[in-house]
PDB file of N, CA and C in Angstrom:
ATOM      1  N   UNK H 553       7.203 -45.784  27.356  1.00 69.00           N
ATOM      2  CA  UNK H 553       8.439 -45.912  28.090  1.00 69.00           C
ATOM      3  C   UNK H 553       8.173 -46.496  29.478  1.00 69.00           C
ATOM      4  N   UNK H 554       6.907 -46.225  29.957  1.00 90.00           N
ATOM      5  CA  UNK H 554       6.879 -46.668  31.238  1.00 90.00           C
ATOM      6  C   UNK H 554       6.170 -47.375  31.055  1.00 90.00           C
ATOM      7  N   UNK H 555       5.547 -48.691  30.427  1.00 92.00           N
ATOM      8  CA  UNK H 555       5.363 -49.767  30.406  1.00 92.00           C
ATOM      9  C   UNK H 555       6.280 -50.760  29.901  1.00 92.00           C
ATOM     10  N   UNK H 556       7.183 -50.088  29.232  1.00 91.00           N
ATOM     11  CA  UNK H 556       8.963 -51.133  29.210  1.00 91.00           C
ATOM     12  C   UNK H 556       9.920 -51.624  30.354  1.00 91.00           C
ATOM     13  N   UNK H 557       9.243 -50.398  30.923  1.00 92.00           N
ATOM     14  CA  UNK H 557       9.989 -50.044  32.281  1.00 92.00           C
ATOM     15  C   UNK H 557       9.365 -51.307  33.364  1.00 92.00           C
ATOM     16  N   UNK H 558       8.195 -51.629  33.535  1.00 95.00           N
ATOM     17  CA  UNK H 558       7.197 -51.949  34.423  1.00 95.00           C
ATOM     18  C   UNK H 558       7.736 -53.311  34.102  1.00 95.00           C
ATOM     19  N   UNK H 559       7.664 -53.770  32.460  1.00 95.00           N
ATOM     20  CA  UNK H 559       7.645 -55.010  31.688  1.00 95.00           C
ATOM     21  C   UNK H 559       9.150 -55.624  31.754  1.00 95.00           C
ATOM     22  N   UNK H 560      10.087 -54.568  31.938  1.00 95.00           N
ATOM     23  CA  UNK H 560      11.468 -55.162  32.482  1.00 95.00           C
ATOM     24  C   UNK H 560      11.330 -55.545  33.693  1.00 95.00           C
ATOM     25  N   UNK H 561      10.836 -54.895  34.534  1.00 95.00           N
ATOM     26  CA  UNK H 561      11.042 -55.223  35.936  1.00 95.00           C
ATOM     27  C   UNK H 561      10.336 -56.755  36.115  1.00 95.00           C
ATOM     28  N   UNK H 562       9.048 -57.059  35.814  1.00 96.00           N
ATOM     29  CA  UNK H 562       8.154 -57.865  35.964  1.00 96.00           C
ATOM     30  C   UNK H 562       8.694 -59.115  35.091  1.00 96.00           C
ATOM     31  N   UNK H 563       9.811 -59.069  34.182  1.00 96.00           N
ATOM     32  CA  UNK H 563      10.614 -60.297  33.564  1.00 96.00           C
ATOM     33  C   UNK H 563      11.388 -60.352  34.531  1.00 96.00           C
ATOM     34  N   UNK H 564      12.517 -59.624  35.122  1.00 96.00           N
ATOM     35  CA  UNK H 564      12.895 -59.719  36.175  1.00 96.00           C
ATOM     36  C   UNK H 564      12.987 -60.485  36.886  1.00 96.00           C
ATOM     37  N   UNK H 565      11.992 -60.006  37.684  1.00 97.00           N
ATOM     38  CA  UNK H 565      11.262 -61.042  38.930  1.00 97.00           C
ATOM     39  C   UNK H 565      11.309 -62.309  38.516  1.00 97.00           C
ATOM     40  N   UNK H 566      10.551 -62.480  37.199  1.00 97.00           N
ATOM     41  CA  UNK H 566       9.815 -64.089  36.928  1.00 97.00           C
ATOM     42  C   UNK H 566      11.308 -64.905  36.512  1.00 97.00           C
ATOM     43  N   UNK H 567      12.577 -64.394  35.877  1.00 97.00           N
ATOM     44  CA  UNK H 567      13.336 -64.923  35.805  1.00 97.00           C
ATOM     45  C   UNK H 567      14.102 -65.124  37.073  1.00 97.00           C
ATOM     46  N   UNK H 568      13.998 -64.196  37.955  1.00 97.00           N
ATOM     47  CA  UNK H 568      14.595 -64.780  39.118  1.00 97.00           C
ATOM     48  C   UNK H 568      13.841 -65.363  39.858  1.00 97.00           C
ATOM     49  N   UNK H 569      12.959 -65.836  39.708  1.00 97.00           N
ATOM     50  CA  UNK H 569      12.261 -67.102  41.034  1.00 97.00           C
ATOM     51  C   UNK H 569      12.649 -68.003  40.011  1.00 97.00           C
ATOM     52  N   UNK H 570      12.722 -68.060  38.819  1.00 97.00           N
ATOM     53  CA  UNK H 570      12.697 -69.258  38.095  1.00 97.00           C
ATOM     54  C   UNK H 570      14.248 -69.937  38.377  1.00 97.00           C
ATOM     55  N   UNK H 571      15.325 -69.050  38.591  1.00 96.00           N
ATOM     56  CA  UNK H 571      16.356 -69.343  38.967  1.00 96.00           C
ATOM     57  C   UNK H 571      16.328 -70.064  40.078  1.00 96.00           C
ATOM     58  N   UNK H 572      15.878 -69.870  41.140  1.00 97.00           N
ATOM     59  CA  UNK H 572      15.804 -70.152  42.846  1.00 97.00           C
ATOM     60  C   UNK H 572      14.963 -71.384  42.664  1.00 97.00           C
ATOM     61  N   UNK H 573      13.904 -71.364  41.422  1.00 97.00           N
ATOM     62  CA  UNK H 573      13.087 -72.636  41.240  1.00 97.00           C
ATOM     63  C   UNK H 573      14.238 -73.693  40.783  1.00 97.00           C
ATOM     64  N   UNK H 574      15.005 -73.584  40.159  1.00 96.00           N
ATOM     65  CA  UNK H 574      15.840 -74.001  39.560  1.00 96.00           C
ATOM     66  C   UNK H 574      16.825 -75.005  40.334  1.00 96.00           C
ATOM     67  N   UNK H 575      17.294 -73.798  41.274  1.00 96.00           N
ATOM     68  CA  UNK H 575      18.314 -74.117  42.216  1.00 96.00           C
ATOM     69  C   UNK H 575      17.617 -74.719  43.111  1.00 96.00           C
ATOM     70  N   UNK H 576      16.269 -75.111  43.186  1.00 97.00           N
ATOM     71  CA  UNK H 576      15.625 -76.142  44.486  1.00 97.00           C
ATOM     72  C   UNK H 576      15.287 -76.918  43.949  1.00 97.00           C
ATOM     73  N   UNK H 577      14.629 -77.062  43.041  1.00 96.00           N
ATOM     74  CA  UNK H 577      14.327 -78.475  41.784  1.00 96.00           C
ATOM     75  C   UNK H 577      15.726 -79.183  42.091  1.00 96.00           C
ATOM     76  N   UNK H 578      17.135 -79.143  41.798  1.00 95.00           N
ATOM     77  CA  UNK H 578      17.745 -79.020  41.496  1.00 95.00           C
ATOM     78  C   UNK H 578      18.411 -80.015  42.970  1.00 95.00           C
ATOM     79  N   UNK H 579      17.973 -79.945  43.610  1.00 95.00           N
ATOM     80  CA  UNK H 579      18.583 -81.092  44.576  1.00 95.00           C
ATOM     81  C   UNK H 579      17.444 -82.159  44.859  1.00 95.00           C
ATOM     82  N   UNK H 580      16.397 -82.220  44.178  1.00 95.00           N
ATOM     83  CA  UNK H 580      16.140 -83.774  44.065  1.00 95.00           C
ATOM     84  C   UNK H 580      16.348 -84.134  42.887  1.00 95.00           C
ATOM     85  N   UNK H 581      15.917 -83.495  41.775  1.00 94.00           N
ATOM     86  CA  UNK H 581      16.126 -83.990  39.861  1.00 94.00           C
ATOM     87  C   UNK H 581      17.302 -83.303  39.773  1.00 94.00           C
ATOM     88  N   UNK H 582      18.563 -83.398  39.389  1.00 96.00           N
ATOM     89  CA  UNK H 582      19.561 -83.178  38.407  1.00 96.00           C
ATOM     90  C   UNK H 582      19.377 -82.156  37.335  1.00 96.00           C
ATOM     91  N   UNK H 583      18.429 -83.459  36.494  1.00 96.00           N
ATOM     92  CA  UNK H 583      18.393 -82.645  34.952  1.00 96.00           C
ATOM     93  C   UNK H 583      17.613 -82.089  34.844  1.00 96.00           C
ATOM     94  N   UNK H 584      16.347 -81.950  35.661  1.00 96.00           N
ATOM     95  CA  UNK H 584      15.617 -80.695  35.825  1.00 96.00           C
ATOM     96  C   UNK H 584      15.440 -80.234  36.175  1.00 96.00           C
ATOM     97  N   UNK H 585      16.578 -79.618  37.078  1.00 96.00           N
ATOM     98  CA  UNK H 585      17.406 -78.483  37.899  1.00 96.00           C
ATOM     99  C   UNK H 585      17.911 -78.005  36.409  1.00 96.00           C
ATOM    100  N   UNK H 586      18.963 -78.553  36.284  1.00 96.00           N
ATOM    101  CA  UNK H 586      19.664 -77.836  35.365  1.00 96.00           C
ATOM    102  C   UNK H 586      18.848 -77.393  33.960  1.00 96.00           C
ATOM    103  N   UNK H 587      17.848 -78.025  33.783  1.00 97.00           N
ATOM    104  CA  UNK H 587      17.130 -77.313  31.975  1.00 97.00           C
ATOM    105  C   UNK H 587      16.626 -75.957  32.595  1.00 97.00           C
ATOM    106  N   UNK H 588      15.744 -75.688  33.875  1.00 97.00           N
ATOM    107  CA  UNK H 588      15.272 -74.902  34.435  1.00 97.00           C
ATOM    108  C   UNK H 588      16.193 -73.628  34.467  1.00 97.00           C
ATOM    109  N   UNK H 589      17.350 -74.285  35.334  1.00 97.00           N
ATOM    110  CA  UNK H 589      18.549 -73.171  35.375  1.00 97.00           C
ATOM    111  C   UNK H 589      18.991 -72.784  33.746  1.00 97.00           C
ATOM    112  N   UNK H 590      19.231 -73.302  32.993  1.00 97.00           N
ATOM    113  CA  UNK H 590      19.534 -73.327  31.526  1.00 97.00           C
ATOM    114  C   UNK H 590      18.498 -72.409  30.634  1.00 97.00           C
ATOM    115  N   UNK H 591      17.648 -72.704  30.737  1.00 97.00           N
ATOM    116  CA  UNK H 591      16.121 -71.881  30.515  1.00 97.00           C
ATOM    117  C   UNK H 591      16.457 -70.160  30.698  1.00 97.00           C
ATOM    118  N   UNK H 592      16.513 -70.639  31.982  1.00 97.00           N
ATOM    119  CA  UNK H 592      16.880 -69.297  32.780  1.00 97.00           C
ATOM    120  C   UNK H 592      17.960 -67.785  31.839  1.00 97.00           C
ATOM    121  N   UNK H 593      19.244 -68.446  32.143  1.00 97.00           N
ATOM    122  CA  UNK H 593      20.325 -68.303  31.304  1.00 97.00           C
ATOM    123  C   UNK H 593      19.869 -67.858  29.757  1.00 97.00           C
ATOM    124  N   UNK H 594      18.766 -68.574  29.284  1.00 97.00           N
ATOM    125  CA  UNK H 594      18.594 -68.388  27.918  1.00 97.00           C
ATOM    126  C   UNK H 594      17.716 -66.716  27.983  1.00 97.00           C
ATOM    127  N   UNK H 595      16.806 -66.802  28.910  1.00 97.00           N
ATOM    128  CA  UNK H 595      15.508 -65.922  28.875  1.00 97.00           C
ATOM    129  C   UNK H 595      16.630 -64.687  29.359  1.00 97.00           C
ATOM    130  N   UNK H 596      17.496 -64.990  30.231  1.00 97.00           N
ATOM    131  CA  UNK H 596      18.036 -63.422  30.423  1.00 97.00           C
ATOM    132  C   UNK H 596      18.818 -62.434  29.408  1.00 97.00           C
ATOM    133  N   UNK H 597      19.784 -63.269  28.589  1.00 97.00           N
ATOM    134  CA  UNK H 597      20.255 -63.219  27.807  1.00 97.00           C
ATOM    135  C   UNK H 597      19.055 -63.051  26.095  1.00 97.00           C
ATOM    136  N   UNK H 598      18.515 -63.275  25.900  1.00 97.00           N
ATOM    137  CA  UNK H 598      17.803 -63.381  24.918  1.00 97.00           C
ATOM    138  C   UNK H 598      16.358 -62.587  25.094  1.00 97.00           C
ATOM    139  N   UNK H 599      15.891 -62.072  26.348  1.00 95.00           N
ATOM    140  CA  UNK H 599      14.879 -61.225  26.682  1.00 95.00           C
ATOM    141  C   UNK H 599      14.994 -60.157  27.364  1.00 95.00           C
ATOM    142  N   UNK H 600      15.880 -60.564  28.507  1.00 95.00           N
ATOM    143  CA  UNK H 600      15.845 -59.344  29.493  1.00 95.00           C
ATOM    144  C   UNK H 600      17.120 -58.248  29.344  1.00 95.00           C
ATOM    145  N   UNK H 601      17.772 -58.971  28.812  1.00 96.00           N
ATOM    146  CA  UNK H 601      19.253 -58.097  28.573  1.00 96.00           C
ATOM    147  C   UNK H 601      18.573 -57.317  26.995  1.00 96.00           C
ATOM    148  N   UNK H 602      18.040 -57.358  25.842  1.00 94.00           N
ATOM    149  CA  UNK H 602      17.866 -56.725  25.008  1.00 94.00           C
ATOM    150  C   UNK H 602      16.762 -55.604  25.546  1.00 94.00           C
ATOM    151  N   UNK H 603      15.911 -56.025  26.060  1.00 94.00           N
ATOM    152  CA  UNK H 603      14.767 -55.037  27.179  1.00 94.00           C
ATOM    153  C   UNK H 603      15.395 -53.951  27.739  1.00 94.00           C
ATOM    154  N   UNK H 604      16.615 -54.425  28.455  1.00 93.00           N
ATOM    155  CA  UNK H 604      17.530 -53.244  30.039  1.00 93.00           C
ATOM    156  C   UNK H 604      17.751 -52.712  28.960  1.00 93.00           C
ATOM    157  N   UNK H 605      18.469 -52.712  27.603  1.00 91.00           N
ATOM    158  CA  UNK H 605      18.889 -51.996  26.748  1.00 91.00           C
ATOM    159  C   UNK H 605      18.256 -51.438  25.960  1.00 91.00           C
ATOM    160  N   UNK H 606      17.496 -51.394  25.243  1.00 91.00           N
ATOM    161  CA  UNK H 606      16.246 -50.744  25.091  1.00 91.00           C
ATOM    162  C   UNK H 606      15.894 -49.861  25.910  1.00 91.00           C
ATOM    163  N   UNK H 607      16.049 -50.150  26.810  1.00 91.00           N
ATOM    164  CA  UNK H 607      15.233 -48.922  28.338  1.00 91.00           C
ATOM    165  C   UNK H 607      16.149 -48.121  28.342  1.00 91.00           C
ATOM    166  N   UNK H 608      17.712 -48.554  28.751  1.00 88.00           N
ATOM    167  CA  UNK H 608      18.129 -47.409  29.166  1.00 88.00           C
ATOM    168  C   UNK H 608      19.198 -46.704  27.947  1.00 88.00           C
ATOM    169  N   UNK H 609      19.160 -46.969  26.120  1.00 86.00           N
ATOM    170  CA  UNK H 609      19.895 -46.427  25.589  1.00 86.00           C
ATOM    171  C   UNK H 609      18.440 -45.083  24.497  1.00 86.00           C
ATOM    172  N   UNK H 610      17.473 -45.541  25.005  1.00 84.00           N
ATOM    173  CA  UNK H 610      16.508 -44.841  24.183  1.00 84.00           C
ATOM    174  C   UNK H 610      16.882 -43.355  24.447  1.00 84.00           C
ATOM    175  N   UNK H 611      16.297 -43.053  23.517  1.00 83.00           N
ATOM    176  CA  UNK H 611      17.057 -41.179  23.314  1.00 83.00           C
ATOM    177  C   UNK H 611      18.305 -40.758  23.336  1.00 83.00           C
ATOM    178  N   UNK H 612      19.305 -41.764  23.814  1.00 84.00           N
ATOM    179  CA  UNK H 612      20.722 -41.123  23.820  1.00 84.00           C
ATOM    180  C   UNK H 612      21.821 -41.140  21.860  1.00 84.00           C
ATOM    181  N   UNK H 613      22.267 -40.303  21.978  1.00 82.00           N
ATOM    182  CA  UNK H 613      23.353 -40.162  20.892  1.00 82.00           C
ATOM    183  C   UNK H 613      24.140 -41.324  20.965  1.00 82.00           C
ATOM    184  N   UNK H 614      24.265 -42.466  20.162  1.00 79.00           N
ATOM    185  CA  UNK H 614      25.521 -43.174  20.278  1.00 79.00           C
ATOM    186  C   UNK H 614      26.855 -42.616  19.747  1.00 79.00           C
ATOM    187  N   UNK H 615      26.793 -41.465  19.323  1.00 79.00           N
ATOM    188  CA  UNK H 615      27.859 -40.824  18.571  1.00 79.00           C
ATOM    189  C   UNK H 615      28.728 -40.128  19.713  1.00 79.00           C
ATOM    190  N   UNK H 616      27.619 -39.829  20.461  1.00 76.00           N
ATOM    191  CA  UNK H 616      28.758 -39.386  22.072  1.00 76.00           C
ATOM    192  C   UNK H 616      29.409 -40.758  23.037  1.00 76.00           C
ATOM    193  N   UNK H 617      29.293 -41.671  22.733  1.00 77.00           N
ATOM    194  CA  UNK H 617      29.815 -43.111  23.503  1.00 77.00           C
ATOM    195  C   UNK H 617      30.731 -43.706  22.518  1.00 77.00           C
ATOM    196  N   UNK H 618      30.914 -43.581  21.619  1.00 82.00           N
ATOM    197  CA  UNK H 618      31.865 -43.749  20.425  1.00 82.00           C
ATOM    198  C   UNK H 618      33.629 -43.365  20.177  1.00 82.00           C
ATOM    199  N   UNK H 619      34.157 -43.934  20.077  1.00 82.00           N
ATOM    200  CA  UNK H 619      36.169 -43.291  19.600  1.00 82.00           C
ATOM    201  C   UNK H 619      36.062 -42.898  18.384  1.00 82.00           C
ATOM    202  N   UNK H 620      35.450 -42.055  17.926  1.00 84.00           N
ATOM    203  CA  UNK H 620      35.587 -41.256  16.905  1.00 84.00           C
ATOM    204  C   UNK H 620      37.015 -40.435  17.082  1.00 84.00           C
ATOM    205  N   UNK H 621      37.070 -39.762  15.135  1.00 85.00           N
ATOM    206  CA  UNK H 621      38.696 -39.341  15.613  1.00 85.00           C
ATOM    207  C   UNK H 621      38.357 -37.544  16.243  1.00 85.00           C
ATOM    208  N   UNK H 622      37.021 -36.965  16.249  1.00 84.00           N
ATOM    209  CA  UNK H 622      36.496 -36.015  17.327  1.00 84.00           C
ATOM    210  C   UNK H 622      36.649 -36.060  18.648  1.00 84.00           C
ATOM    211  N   UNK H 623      35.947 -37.380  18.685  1.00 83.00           N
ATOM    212  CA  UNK H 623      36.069 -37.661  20.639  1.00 83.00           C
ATOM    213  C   UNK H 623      38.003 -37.530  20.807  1.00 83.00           C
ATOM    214  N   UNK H 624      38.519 -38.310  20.140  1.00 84.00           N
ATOM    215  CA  UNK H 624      39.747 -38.642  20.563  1.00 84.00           C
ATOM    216  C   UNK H 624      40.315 -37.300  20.874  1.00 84.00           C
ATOM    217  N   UNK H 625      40.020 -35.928  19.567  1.00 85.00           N
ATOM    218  CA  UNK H 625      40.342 -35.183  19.946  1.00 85.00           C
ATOM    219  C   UNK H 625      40.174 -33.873  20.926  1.00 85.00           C
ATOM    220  N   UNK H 626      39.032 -33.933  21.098  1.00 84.00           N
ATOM    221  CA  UNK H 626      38.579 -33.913  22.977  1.00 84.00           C
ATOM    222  C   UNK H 626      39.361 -34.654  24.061  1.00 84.00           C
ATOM    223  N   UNK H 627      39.190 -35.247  23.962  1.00 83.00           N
ATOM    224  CA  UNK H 627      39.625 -36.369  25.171  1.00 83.00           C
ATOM    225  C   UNK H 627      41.500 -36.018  24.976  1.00 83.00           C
ATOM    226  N   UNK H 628      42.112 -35.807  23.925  1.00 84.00           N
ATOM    227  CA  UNK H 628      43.504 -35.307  23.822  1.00 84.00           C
ATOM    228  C   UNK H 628      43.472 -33.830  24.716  1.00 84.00           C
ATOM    229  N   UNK H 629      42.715 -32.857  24.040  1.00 82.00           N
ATOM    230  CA  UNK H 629      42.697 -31.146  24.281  1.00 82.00           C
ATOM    231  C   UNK H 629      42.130 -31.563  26.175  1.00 82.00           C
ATOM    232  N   UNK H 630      42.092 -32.149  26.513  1.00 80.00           N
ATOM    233  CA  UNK H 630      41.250 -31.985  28.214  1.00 80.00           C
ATOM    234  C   UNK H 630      42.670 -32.731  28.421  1.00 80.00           C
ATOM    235  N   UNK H 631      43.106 -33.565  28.175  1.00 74.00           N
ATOM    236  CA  UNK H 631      44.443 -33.760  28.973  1.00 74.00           C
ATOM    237  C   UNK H 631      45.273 -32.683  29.120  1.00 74.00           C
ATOM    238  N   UNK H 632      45.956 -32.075  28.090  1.00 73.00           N
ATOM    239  CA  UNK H 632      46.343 -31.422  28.206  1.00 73.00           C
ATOM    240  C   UNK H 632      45.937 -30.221  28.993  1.00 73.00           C
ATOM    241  N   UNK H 633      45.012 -29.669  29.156  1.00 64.00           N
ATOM    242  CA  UNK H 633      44.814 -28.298  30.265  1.00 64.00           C
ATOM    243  C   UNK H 633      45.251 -28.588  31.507  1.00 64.00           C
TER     244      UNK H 633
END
């Protein structure tokens, strides 16, 4: 767990300089500003966002984050009091 942890953070980083690399490339080349930035976009979405999630849904119940017709009826009985 705490080398997921370490290994999110450390994608992180490398995707955000790559961004800022991106965005400075990016005013002398055009198009390789933008593949860089594009790149970018891809690696967060496709690496780092499945990673954050991974990290932070491990061990939890998805059955408690759910509209089940239980929850609903919780969530009814607490209004009412």
């Amino acid at each position: 767990m705490k080398v997921l942890s370490i290994l999110t953070q450390i994608v992180a980083i490398l995707i955000g300089i790559s961004f800022l690399a991106g965005f400075y490339i990016m005013q002398d080349d055009q198009t390789l500003g933008d593949r860089i930035v594009g790149l970018s976009v891809l690696a967060t979405v496709f690496f780092l966002l499945p990673m954050f999630l991974v990290l932070r849904w491990r061990g939890k119940k998805l059955k408690d984050y759910t509209l089940s017709d239980e929850n609903l009826k919780k969530m009814n009985d607490r209004k009412k009091k």
